[in-house]
Coordinates of C-alpha atoms (C1' of nucleotides) in Angstrom, one line a residue:
Chain A
M1 CA -31.6 -20.4 0.9
P2 CA -31.0 -21.9 4.3
Q3 CA -29.9 -19.7 7.2
H4 CA -27.7 -22.0 9.2
D5 CA -26.2 -21.7 12.6
A6 CA -25.4 -18.6 14.6
Q7 CA -23.5 -16.0 12.6
A8 CA -21.6 -12.8 13.4
R9 CA -23.4 -9.6 12.7
L10 CA -22.0 -7.3 10.0
A11 CA -21.4 -3.6 10.6
V12 CA -19.9 -0.9 8.5
S13 CA -18.0 2.1 10.1
T14 CA -16.0 4.9 8.7
V15 CA -13.1 6.9 10.0
I16 CA -13.7 10.4 8.6
F17 CA -10.9 12.9 8.3
A18 CA -11.3 16.6 7.8
L19 CA -9.1 19.6 8.4
S20 CA -9.7 21.8 11.4
P21 CA -10.9 25.3 10.4
E22 CA -8.0 27.7 10.3
T23 CA -7.7 29.6 13.5
D24 CA -6.0 32.5 11.7
G25 CA -7.9 34.3 9.0
D26 CA -4.7 34.6 6.9
G27 CA -4.2 30.9 6.5
V28 CA -0.9 31.0 8.3
E29 CA -1.7 28.7 11.2
R30 CA -1.0 25.0 10.4
P31 CA -4.4 23.2 10.3
S32 CA -4.8 19.9 12.1
L33 CA -6.7 16.7 11.4
R34 CA -10.1 16.1 13.0
V35 CA -12.4 13.1 13.2
P36 CA -16.1 13.1 14.0
L37 CA -17.3 10.6 16.6
V38 CA -20.8 9.8 17.8
R39 CA -21.8 9.1 21.4
R40 CA -23.1 5.7 22.1
L41 CA -26.7 5.8 23.2
R42 CA -26.9 2.2 24.4
E43 CA -24.9 -0.7 25.8
P44 CA -22.3 -1.9 25.3
G45 CA -20.1 1.2 25.8
L46 CA -23.0 3.5 26.6
G47 CA -21.8 7.1 26.8
R48 CA -18.5 6.5 25.2
W49 CA -17.5 7.8 21.8
A50 CA -17.4 5.6 18.8
L51 CA -16.9 5.7 15.0
P52 CA -20.0 6.5 12.9
G53 CA -21.5 3.5 11.3
G54 CA -24.4 1.0 11.4
W55 CA -25.5 -2.5 10.6
L56 CA -25.2 -3.5 7.0
P57 CA -28.6 -3.6 5.3
V58 CA -29.1 -6.7 3.2
H59 CA -29.5 -5.0 -0.1
E60 CA -26.9 -2.2 0.2
S61 CA -23.3 -2.5 -1.0
L62 CA -20.5 -2.0 1.5
D63 CA -19.4 1.2 -0.2
A64 CA -22.9 2.6 -0.2
A65 CA -23.4 1.8 3.4
A66 CA -20.2 3.6 4.3
A67 CA -21.1 6.7 2.3
R68 CA -24.6 6.7 3.7
T69 CA -23.7 6.4 7.4
L70 CA -21.1 9.0 6.8
N71 CA -23.7 11.3 5.4
E72 CA -26.2 10.6 8.1
T73 CA -23.6 11.4 10.7
T74 CA -21.9 14.5 9.4
G75 CA -24.3 15.7 6.7
L76 CA -21.4 15.6 4.3
A77 CA -20.6 13.8 1.1
P78 CA -17.1 12.1 1.1
R79 CA -14.6 13.4 -1.4
Y80 CA -12.6 10.2 -1.0
L81 CA -13.8 6.9 0.3
E82 CA -11.8 3.7 0.5
Q83 CA -12.1 0.4 2.4
L84 CA -9.6 0.3 5.2
Y85 CA -9.7 -3.1 6.9
T86 CA -12.2 -5.6 8.4
F87 CA -12.0 -6.1 12.1
G88 CA -13.4 -9.2 13.5
D89 CA -11.8 -10.4 16.7
P90 CA -14.4 -12.6 18.5
D91 CA -14.3 -10.5 21.6
R92 CA -14.0 -7.0 20.3
S93 CA -17.6 -6.3 21.2
P94 CA -18.8 -7.7 24.5
G95 CA -21.8 -10.0 24.4
E96 CA -22.2 -10.4 20.6
R97 CA -19.9 -11.3 17.8
V98 CA -19.6 -8.3 15.5
V99 CA -17.5 -8.0 12.4
S100 CA -16.9 -4.4 11.2
V101 CA -15.9 -3.5 7.7
V102 CA -14.2 -0.2 8.2
Y103 CA -13.8 2.5 5.6
W104 CA -11.8 5.8 5.7
A105 CA -12.9 9.0 4.1
L106 CA -11.7 12.5 3.4
V107 CA -14.1 15.4 3.3
H108 CA -13.7 18.9 2.0
S109 CA -12.9 21.6 4.5
D110 CA -15.2 23.9 2.5
E111 CA -18.2 21.9 3.7
V112 CA -17.1 21.2 7.2
E113 CA -18.9 24.2 8.5
R114 CA -22.1 22.7 7.1
A115 CA -21.4 19.6 9.2
V116 CA -23.6 18.3 11.9
S117 CA -22.3 18.8 15.4
D118 CA -24.5 18.4 18.5
E119 CA -24.5 16.7 21.9
N120 CA -24.0 13.3 20.3
V121 CA -21.8 14.1 17.3
R122 CA -18.6 15.9 17.9
W123 CA -15.3 16.5 16.0
F124 CA -12.2 15.7 17.9
D125 CA -8.6 16.7 17.1
E126 CA -6.4 13.8 15.9
D127 CA -4.2 14.0 19.0
D128 CA -6.9 14.8 21.5
L129 CA -9.2 11.8 21.2
P130 CA -11.6 10.9 24.0
D131 CA -12.1 7.5 25.6
L132 CA -13.2 5.3 22.8
A133 CA -15.6 2.3 22.7
F134 CA -14.6 -1.1 21.5
D135 CA -11.3 -1.3 19.5
H136 CA -12.0 2.0 17.8
A137 CA -8.9 3.7 19.2
A138 CA -6.7 1.2 17.5
I139 CA -8.8 1.5 14.3
I140 CA -8.3 5.2 14.1
E141 CA -4.6 4.8 14.8
Y142 CA -4.5 2.4 11.9
A143 CA -6.5 4.7 9.6
L144 CA -4.0 7.5 10.4
R145 CA -1.1 5.3 9.4
R146 CA -2.8 4.5 6.2
L147 CA -3.6 8.2 5.5
R148 CA 0.1 9.1 6.1
T149 CA 1.5 6.3 4.0
K150 CA -0.9 7.0 1.1
L151 CA -0.3 10.7 1.1
E152 CA 3.3 10.2 0.2
Y153 CA 2.7 8.3 -3.0
S154 CA -0.7 9.5 -4.1
G155 CA -2.3 12.9 -4.5
I156 CA -5.2 12.6 -2.1
A157 CA -4.4 15.7 -0.1
H158 CA -6.6 17.9 -2.3
A159 CA -9.6 15.9 -1.1
L160 CA -9.3 17.7 2.2
L161 CA -9.3 21.1 0.6
G162 CA -11.8 23.1 -1.4
E163 CA -12.3 23.2 -5.2
T164 CA -9.3 25.5 -5.6
F165 CA -6.3 26.0 -3.4
T166 CA -2.9 27.6 -3.3
M167 CA 0.3 25.6 -3.3
A168 CA 0.9 26.7 0.3
E169 CA -2.5 25.4 1.4
L170 CA -1.7 22.0 -0.2
R171 CA 1.7 21.9 1.4
G172 CA 0.0 22.8 4.7
V173 CA -2.2 19.7 4.4
H174 CA 0.8 17.5 3.8
E175 CA 2.7 19.1 6.7
A176 CA -0.3 18.7 9.0
V177 CA -0.8 15.0 8.1
L178 CA 2.8 14.0 8.0
R179 CA 3.6 16.2 11.0
K180 CA 6.8 17.6 9.6
R181 CA 7.9 20.7 7.7
L182 CA 8.4 20.5 4.0
D183 CA 10.6 22.5 1.7
A184 CA 8.3 24.8 -0.2
A185 CA 10.5 24.9 -3.3
N186 CA 10.9 21.2 -3.6
F187 CA 7.3 20.5 -2.7
R188 CA 6.1 22.8 -5.5
R189 CA 8.3 21.0 -8.1
T190 CA 7.2 17.6 -7.0
M191 CA 3.5 18.5 -7.2
E192 CA 4.0 20.2 -10.6
A193 CA 5.8 17.2 -11.9
S194 CA 3.0 14.9 -10.8
G195 CA 0.7 16.4 -13.4
T196 CA -2.3 16.3 -11.1
L197 CA -2.6 20.0 -10.6
V198 CA -4.0 22.5 -13.1
D199 CA -3.3 26.2 -12.8
T200 CA -6.7 28.0 -12.9
G201 CA -5.1 31.2 -14.0
E202 CA -6.6 33.0 -11.1
R203 CA -4.8 34.1 -8.0
L204 CA -5.8 34.6 -4.5
A205 CA -6.0 38.3 -3.6
G206 CA -6.1 40.0 -0.2
T207 CA -3.0 38.6 1.3
R208 CA -0.3 41.0 2.6
H209 CA 2.2 39.6 0.2
R210 CA 2.5 38.4 -3.4
P211 CA -0.8 36.8 -4.5
P212 CA -0.4 33.0 -5.0
A213 CA -1.8 31.1 -7.9
L214 CA -4.9 29.0 -7.5
Y215 CA -4.8 25.4 -8.5
R216 CA -7.4 22.8 -9.2
F217 CA -7.1 19.1 -9.0
D218 CA -7.1 17.3 -12.3
P219 CA -9.2 14.1 -12.0
A220 CA -7.8 12.8 -15.3
H221 CA -4.4 12.2 -14.0
S222 CA -5.4 11.2 -10.5
P223 CA -4.4 7.6 -9.5
V224 CA -1.4 8.0 -11.8
A225 CA 0.3 4.7 -11.4
S226 CA -2.4 2.2 -12.0
P227 CA -0.5 -0.6 -13.7
S228 CA -3.4 -2.3 -15.4
P229 CA -5.4 -0.3 -17.9
A230 CA -8.7 -2.1 -17.2
S231 CA -8.4 -2.0 -13.4
A232 CA -9.1 -5.0 -11.2
A233 CA -11.9 -5.4 -8.6
P234 CA -11.9 -2.8 -5.9
Q235 CA -12.0 0.7 -7.2
H236 CA -9.9 2.5 -4.7
A237 CA -11.8 5.4 -6.0
A238 CA -11.3 9.1 -5.3
S239 CA -14.5 11.0 -5.9
V240 CA -17.5 8.9 -4.9
T241 CA -20.9 8.9 -6.3
A242 CA -22.4 11.2 -3.7
P243 CA -25.2 9.9 -1.5
P244 CA -28.8 11.2 -2.2
A245 CA -28.5 14.6 -0.5
P246 CA -26.8 16.1 2.6
R247 CA -29.7 15.7 5.0
P248 CA -28.7 15.6 8.7
G249 CA -31.3 13.2 9.7
T250 CA -31.1 10.0 11.7
H251 CA -27.5 10.2 12.9
S252 CA -25.6 8.6 15.7
K253 CA -26.0 4.9 15.1
D254 CA -24.7 2.4 17.6
T255 CA -22.2 -0.2 16.2
P256 CA -18.8 -1.6 17.1
Chain B
M1 CA -28.6 -9.7 22.6
P2 CA -31.2 -9.1 19.9
Q3 CA -30.8 -10.7 16.5
H4 CA -32.6 -8.2 14.3
D5 CA -33.6 -8.3 10.7
A6 CA -32.2 -10.3 7.8
Q7 CA -28.4 -10.1 7.6
A8 CA -25.7 -11.0 5.1
R9 CA -23.8 -14.2 5.7
L10 CA -20.1 -13.9 6.4
A11 CA -17.5 -16.0 4.6
V12 CA -13.7 -16.1 4.7
S13 CA -11.7 -17.1 1.6
T14 CA -8.1 -17.1 0.7
V15 CA -6.1 -16.6 -2.4
I16 CA -3.1 -19.0 -2.0
F17 CA 0.1 -18.5 -4.0
A18 CA 2.8 -21.0 -4.5
L19 CA 5.5 -21.5 -7.1
S20 CA 5.2 -24.1 -9.7
P21 CA 7.8 -26.9 -9.3
E22 CA 10.8 -26.2 -11.5
T23 CA 10.6 -28.1 -14.7
D24 CA 14.3 -28.3 -15.0
G25 CA 16.4 -29.9 -12.3
D26 CA 19.0 -27.3 -12.6
G27 CA 16.8 -24.4 -11.5
V28 CA 17.2 -22.7 -14.8
E29 CA 13.6 -22.6 -15.9
R30 CA 11.7 -19.6 -14.6
P31 CA 9.1 -20.8 -12.1
S32 CA 5.5 -19.5 -12.3
L33 CA 2.8 -18.7 -9.8
R34 CA 0.1 -21.2 -9.0
V35 CA -3.2 -20.9 -7.1
P36 CA -5.2 -23.8 -5.7
L37 CA -8.9 -23.9 -6.4
V38 CA -11.7 -26.1 -5.2
R39 CA -14.6 -27.4 -7.3
R40 CA -18.0 -26.3 -6.1
L41 CA -20.1 -29.3 -5.1
R42 CA -23.4 -27.4 -4.9
E43 CA -25.4 -24.6 -6.3
P44 CA -24.8 -21.8 -7.0
G45 CA -22.0 -22.3 -9.4
L46 CA -22.0 -26.1 -9.2
G47 CA -19.0 -27.6 -11.0
R48 CA -17.1 -24.4 -11.4
W49 CA -13.9 -23.6 -9.6
A50 CA -13.7 -21.3 -6.6
L51 CA -11.4 -20.0 -3.9
P52 CA -11.0 -22.2 -0.8
G53 CA -12.9 -20.9 2.1
G54 CA -15.9 -21.4 4.3
W55 CA -18.4 -19.7 6.6
L56 CA -17.1 -17.8 9.5
P57 CA -17.6 -19.7 12.8
V58 CA -19.0 -17.5 15.5
H59 CA -16.1 -18.0 17.9
E60 CA -13.1 -18.0 15.4
S61 CA -11.1 -14.9 14.5
L62 CA -10.9 -13.9 10.8
D63 CA -7.2 -14.7 10.6
A64 CA -7.7 -18.1 12.2
A65 CA -10.5 -19.0 9.9
A66 CA -8.4 -18.1 6.9
A67 CA -5.5 -20.2 8.1
R68 CA -7.7 -23.1 8.9
T69 CA -9.6 -23.3 5.6
L70 CA -6.3 -22.9 3.9
N71 CA -4.9 -25.8 5.8
E72 CA -8.0 -27.9 5.2
T73 CA -7.8 -27.3 1.5
T74 CA -4.2 -27.7 0.8
G75 CA -2.8 -29.5 3.9
L76 CA -0.3 -26.6 4.1
A77 CA 0.6 -24.0 6.7
P78 CA 0.8 -20.5 5.3
R79 CA 4.2 -18.8 5.5
Y80 CA 2.6 -15.5 5.0
L81 CA -1.0 -14.5 5.6
E82 CA -2.6 -11.1 5.2
Q83 CA -6.1 -9.7 4.8
L84 CA -6.7 -8.6 1.3
Y85 CA -10.1 -7.0 1.0
T86 CA -13.7 -7.6 1.9
F87 CA -16.1 -8.1 -1.1
G88 CA -19.7 -7.5 -0.5
D89 CA -21.6 -6.5 -3.5
P90 CA -25.3 -7.4 -3.0
D91 CA -25.5 -9.5 -6.1
R92 CA -22.1 -11.2 -6.1
S93 CA -23.7 -14.5 -5.1
P94 CA -27.1 -15.4 -6.6
G95 CA -29.9 -16.0 -4.2
E96 CA -28.3 -15.0 -1.0
R97 CA -26.3 -12.0 0.3
V98 CA -22.8 -13.1 1.1
V99 CA -19.9 -10.9 2.3
S100 CA -16.5 -12.5 1.9
V101 CA -13.5 -11.4 3.9
V102 CA -10.7 -12.4 1.6
Y103 CA -7.1 -13.2 2.6
W104 CA -4.0 -13.9 0.6
A105 CA -1.3 -16.3 1.5
L106 CA 2.1 -17.5 0.4
V107 CA 3.3 -21.1 1.0
H108 CA 6.7 -22.7 0.7
S109 CA 7.5 -24.5 -2.5
D110 CA 9.3 -27.0 -0.3
E111 CA 6.0 -28.2 1.1
V112 CA 3.9 -27.9 -2.0
E113 CA 4.6 -31.5 -3.0
R114 CA 2.9 -32.4 0.3
A115 CA -0.1 -30.5 -0.8
V116 CA -3.5 -32.0 -1.4
S117 CA -4.6 -32.4 -5.0
D118 CA -7.5 -34.5 -6.2
E119 CA -10.5 -34.3 -8.3
N120 CA -11.9 -31.4 -6.4
V121 CA -8.7 -29.5 -5.5
R122 CA -6.4 -28.5 -8.2
W123 CA -3.5 -26.0 -8.7
F124 CA -3.8 -23.7 -11.6
D125 CA -1.2 -21.6 -13.3
E126 CA -1.6 -17.9 -12.7
D127 CA -2.2 -17.2 -16.4
D128 CA -4.2 -20.3 -17.1
L129 CA -7.1 -20.0 -14.7
P130 CA -10.4 -21.9 -15.4
D131 CA -13.9 -20.5 -15.4
L132 CA -14.4 -19.2 -12.0
A133 CA -17.5 -19.0 -9.8
F134 CA -18.9 -15.7 -8.4
D135 CA -16.5 -12.7 -8.6
H136 CA -13.5 -14.9 -7.8
A137 CA -11.7 -14.1 -11.0
A138 CA -11.6 -10.4 -10.1
I139 CA -10.5 -11.3 -6.6
I140 CA -7.6 -13.3 -7.8
E141 CA -6.6 -10.5 -10.2
Y142 CA -6.7 -8.1 -7.4
A143 CA -4.6 -10.4 -5.1
L144 CA -2.1 -10.6 -7.9
R145 CA -1.9 -6.9 -8.1
R146 CA -1.4 -6.7 -4.4
L147 CA 1.3 -9.4 -4.4
R148 CA 3.2 -7.5 -7.2
T149 CA 3.0 -4.2 -5.5
K150 CA 4.0 -5.5 -2.1
L151 CA 6.9 -7.5 -3.5
E152 CA 8.6 -4.3 -4.6
Y153 CA 8.8 -2.7 -1.2
S154 CA 8.8 -5.6 1.2
G155 CA 10.8 -8.8 1.3
I156 CA 8.1 -11.3 1.2
A157 CA 9.4 -13.3 -1.8
H158 CA 11.3 -15.7 0.5
A159 CA 7.9 -17.0 1.8
L160 CA 7.6 -18.7 -1.5
L161 CA 10.9 -20.5 -1.3
G162 CA 12.4 -23.0 1.1
E163 CA 14.4 -22.5 4.3
T164 CA 17.5 -21.6 2.3
F165 CA 17.9 -20.3 -1.2
T166 CA 20.4 -18.9 -3.6
M167 CA 20.3 -15.3 -4.8
A168 CA 19.4 -16.5 -8.3
E169 CA 16.4 -18.4 -6.9
L170 CA 15.2 -15.4 -5.0
R171 CA 15.6 -13.3 -8.1
G172 CA 13.7 -15.9 -10.1
V173 CA 10.8 -15.4 -7.7
H174 CA 10.8 -11.7 -8.2
E175 CA 11.1 -12.1 -12.0
A176 CA 8.2 -14.6 -12.0
V177 CA 5.9 -12.5 -10.0
L178 CA 6.8 -9.2 -11.6
R179 CA 7.0 -10.8 -15.0
K180 CA 10.1 -8.9 -16.0
R181 CA 13.8 -9.6 -16.1
L182 CA 15.9 -8.1 -13.4
D183 CA 19.6 -7.1 -13.4
A184 CA 21.4 -9.8 -11.4
A185 CA 24.1 -7.5 -10.0
N186 CA 21.7 -4.7 -8.9
F187 CA 19.2 -7.2 -7.5
R188 CA 22.0 -8.7 -5.3
R189 CA 23.0 -5.3 -4.0
T190 CA 19.5 -4.2 -3.2
M191 CA 18.8 -7.4 -1.3
E192 CA 22.1 -7.3 0.6
A193 CA 21.4 -3.7 1.5
S194 CA 17.9 -4.6 2.8
G195 CA 19.5 -6.5 5.6
T196 CA 16.9 -9.3 5.5
L197 CA 19.2 -11.9 4.2
V198 CA 21.8 -14.0 6.1
D199 CA 24.6 -15.9 4.4
T200 CA 24.5 -19.4 5.8
G201 CA 28.1 -19.9 4.9
E202 CA 27.2 -23.0 2.8
R203 CA 27.0 -23.1 -0.9
L204 CA 25.0 -25.1 -3.3
A205 CA 27.1 -27.8 -5.0
G206 CA 26.3 -29.8 -8.1
T207 CA 25.8 -27.0 -10.6
R208 CA 27.8 -27.0 -13.8
H209 CA 29.2 -23.6 -12.8
R210 CA 30.5 -21.7 -9.8
P211 CA 28.6 -22.8 -6.6
P212 CA 26.3 -20.1 -5.4
A213 CA 26.0 -19.0 -1.7
L214 CA 22.9 -20.2 0.3
Y215 CA 21.0 -17.5 2.2
R216 CA 18.4 -17.7 4.9
F217 CA 15.7 -15.1 5.7
D218 CA 16.4 -13.0 8.8
P219 CA 13.1 -12.7 10.6
A220 CA 14.5 -10.0 12.9
H221 CA 14.7 -7.4 10.2
S222 CA 11.6 -8.4 8.3
P223 CA 8.9 -5.7 7.9
V224 CA 11.7 -3.1 8.1
A225 CA 9.8 0.1 7.7
S226 CA 7.2 0.0 10.4
P227 CA 6.9 3.6 11.4
S228 CA 5.4 3.2 14.8
P229 CA 7.3 1.1 17.4
A230 CA 4.2 -0.2 19.1
S231 CA 2.4 -1.1 16.0
A232 CA -1.3 -0.3 15.4
A233 CA -4.1 -2.7 15.0
P234 CA -3.8 -5.2 12.1
Q235 CA -0.6 -7.2 12.3
H236 CA 0.3 -7.5 8.6
A237 CA 2.2 -10.4 9.9
A238 CA 4.7 -12.5 8.1
S239 CA 5.0 -16.0 9.7
V240 CA 1.7 -17.0 11.1
T241 CA 1.0 -19.1 14.1
A242 CA 0.4 -22.3 12.3
P243 CA -2.9 -24.1 12.5
P244 CA -3.1 -27.3 14.6
A245 CA -1.5 -29.7 12.2
P246 CA -1.4 -30.3 8.5
R247 CA -4.2 -32.8 8.2
P248 CA -5.9 -33.0 4.8
G249 CA -9.3 -33.6 6.1
T250 CA -12.6 -31.9 5.3
H251 CA -11.6 -29.9 2.3
S252 CA -13.5 -28.3 -0.5
K253 CA -16.0 -26.0 1.3
D254 CA -18.5 -24.1 -0.7
T255 CA -18.5 -20.3 -0.3
P256 CA -18.5 -17.2 -2.5
Chain C
dC1 C1' 10.8 51.1 1.4
dC2 C1' 9.9 47.0 4.2
dA3 C1' 8.1 42.6 5.5
dA4 C1' 6.5 38.3 3.9
dA5 C1' 5.4 34.9 1.3
dA6 C1' 5.5 33.4 -3.9
dG7 C1' 8.2 31.5 -7.1
dT8 C1' 12.9 30.3 -9.6
dG9 C1' 17.7 28.7 -9.8
dT10 C1' 21.8 26.2 -8.5
dT11 C1' 24.7 23.1 -6.0
dT12 C1' 25.6 18.9 -3.8
dG13 C1' 24.8 14.3 -2.4
dT14 C1' 22.4 10.0 -2.9
dT15 C1' 20.1 6.3 -5.4
dT16 C1' 19.2 3.8 -9.7
dT17 C1' 20.5 1.8 -14.0
dA18 C1' 23.3 -0.2 -17.3
dC19 C1' 27.0 -2.8 -18.4
dA20 C1' 32.0 -4.4 -18.3
dC21 C1' 34.7 -7.7 -16.3
dC22 C1' 36.9 -11.3 -13.3
dC23 C1' 35.9 -15.8 -10.6
dA24 C1' 35.0 -20.7 -9.7
dT25 C1' 33.2 -24.8 -11.1
dG26 C1' 31.7 -29.1 -14.1
dG27 C1' 32.3 -31.2 -18.1
Chain D
dC1 C1' 40.2 -24.9 -21.5
dC2 C1' 35.7 -23.5 -22.3
dA3 C1' 30.9 -22.6 -21.3
dT4 C1' 28.0 -20.9 -17.6
dG5 C1' 26.3 -18.5 -14.3
dG6 C1' 28.3 -16.3 -9.6
dG7 C1' 29.9 -12.3 -8.0
dT8 C1' 32.4 -7.3 -8.1
dG9 C1' 33.4 -2.6 -10.0
dT10 C1' 32.2 1.6 -12.0
dA11 C1' 30.5 5.4 -14.9
dA12 C1' 26.4 7.9 -16.3
dA13 C1' 21.8 9.3 -15.4
dA14 C1' 18.1 10.4 -12.5
dC15 C1' 16.4 12.0 -8.3
dA16 C1' 16.2 14.3 -3.8
dA17 C1' 17.6 17.8 -0.4
dA18 C1' 19.3 22.1 1.0
dC19 C1' 19.4 26.7 0.4
dA20 C1' 20.4 31.3 -2.1
dC21 C1' 18.0 34.5 -4.6
dT22 C1' 14.6 37.2 -7.3
dT23 C1' 9.5 38.7 -7.6
dT24 C1' 5.2 40.8 -6.2
dT25 C1' 2.0 42.2 -3.4
dG26 C1' 0.0 45.1 1.2
dG27 C1' 1.1 48.2 4.4

DNA sequence: CCAAAAGTGTTTGTTTTACACCCATGG
DNA sequence: CCATGGGTGTAAAACAAACACTTTTGG
């Protein structure tokens, strides 16, 4: 198998979204979206923040590489993982041609406390991003667009919450992502009609008002409108086969 | 700039869609979708049909590489070109790890007659595809899904027609792609409301019935619902900066 | 009993769908 | 003058948005 002329190098990166921990214990505060970034430890772009990622190993699938680097960076398993776009402008990385297959992921807010965060890995608020290396600012902007668009026709919001959640919490996610207030009554009806929610029968106690019902996401009715029964190639999958184990090990890789 | 361990090779391929020439001179027959394929001239997959494409040159952008290989294969310039997905399963190509960035394109039926077609390049009907190399059958199926989905919320159908077209021709494209009959009256209204069509004032003579108006696509109002004014990274562009010149030269490259 | 959010009902306006019907042309 | 699609009108149904109102808890 001949290895011909000079080739571009292949990297895999992921835009990871999670909800900020509620500032108020009552869940009243509107949460906001956060993204973990790693500090670059070498040139080019030394010291600036970048998306977690790494070079693609020869024997690893793209999806697996995305899930792995995500786990190595944050210590989390993605609840949702989907390929976003492949960025390959010849000059997006100075010195060397790098093509990046970029994924986007949603992780549970439950587990975010468990997430890695040190000098070289930090979570940034969606609208308070630092100076970013390469074209990563544009990539995050694009991922945000995709998240917002997809939220409106697909029930992925639950992937940002825990196992069970109240209707208000789910609405809070939509409001935070879409950056607009939603009518509680109509939102409830829309969600109930979608068939993706199951009432657990339990309700959340300890509020200073009527206790809300707790729902669970129904994986059976998830992608809802998949036209073909035997689906085609890319499994724009929700729940991903989790990586080996949340082990915050060799994080902060350097890759455009 | 260190070139480390073994890497995957990067290819760019394109699923090209065009309409079959009308069998009836009156435009009554429903057209169907066709895809050009190239015969593989070497192993792996020798003799089988595959998507046009080639290895990514180090200094060429992904978009440019897609447009170029498209032109080299068919002799056409794409009217619409958009990145589809990146396929990179470790075993999708026997022997060597190949990652393919796949694009999809629409070309004018006007120019299809000008298209290359010989022993090693042939156009196949959407539902009469031959035995395909690698995972290309799944890729085409996925591209079809994308085309169908995108047609319903975006006015790209005109990219399959000529400069001017009648409302019935445009509807014919939609019907051919979506594989279902559409109400002529409602279709007309939806299209007129979209604001993407301009009445040329001329009408098509020579039919055995009332002469229909000829429309032109209005590039000003094309992508319509782009939320952000200064758009983010990937320009899911319509009309593409055409490659140098339609020169049917070195076609039929070999790439997964 | 009061505040505060959960949850239900109702009204109104818009969009989608189905289909009836007139119009203009070639034969 | 008739067959054939081009083009317009319209009523019913489905959907979306706005908002009033009742319910259930903690304090």
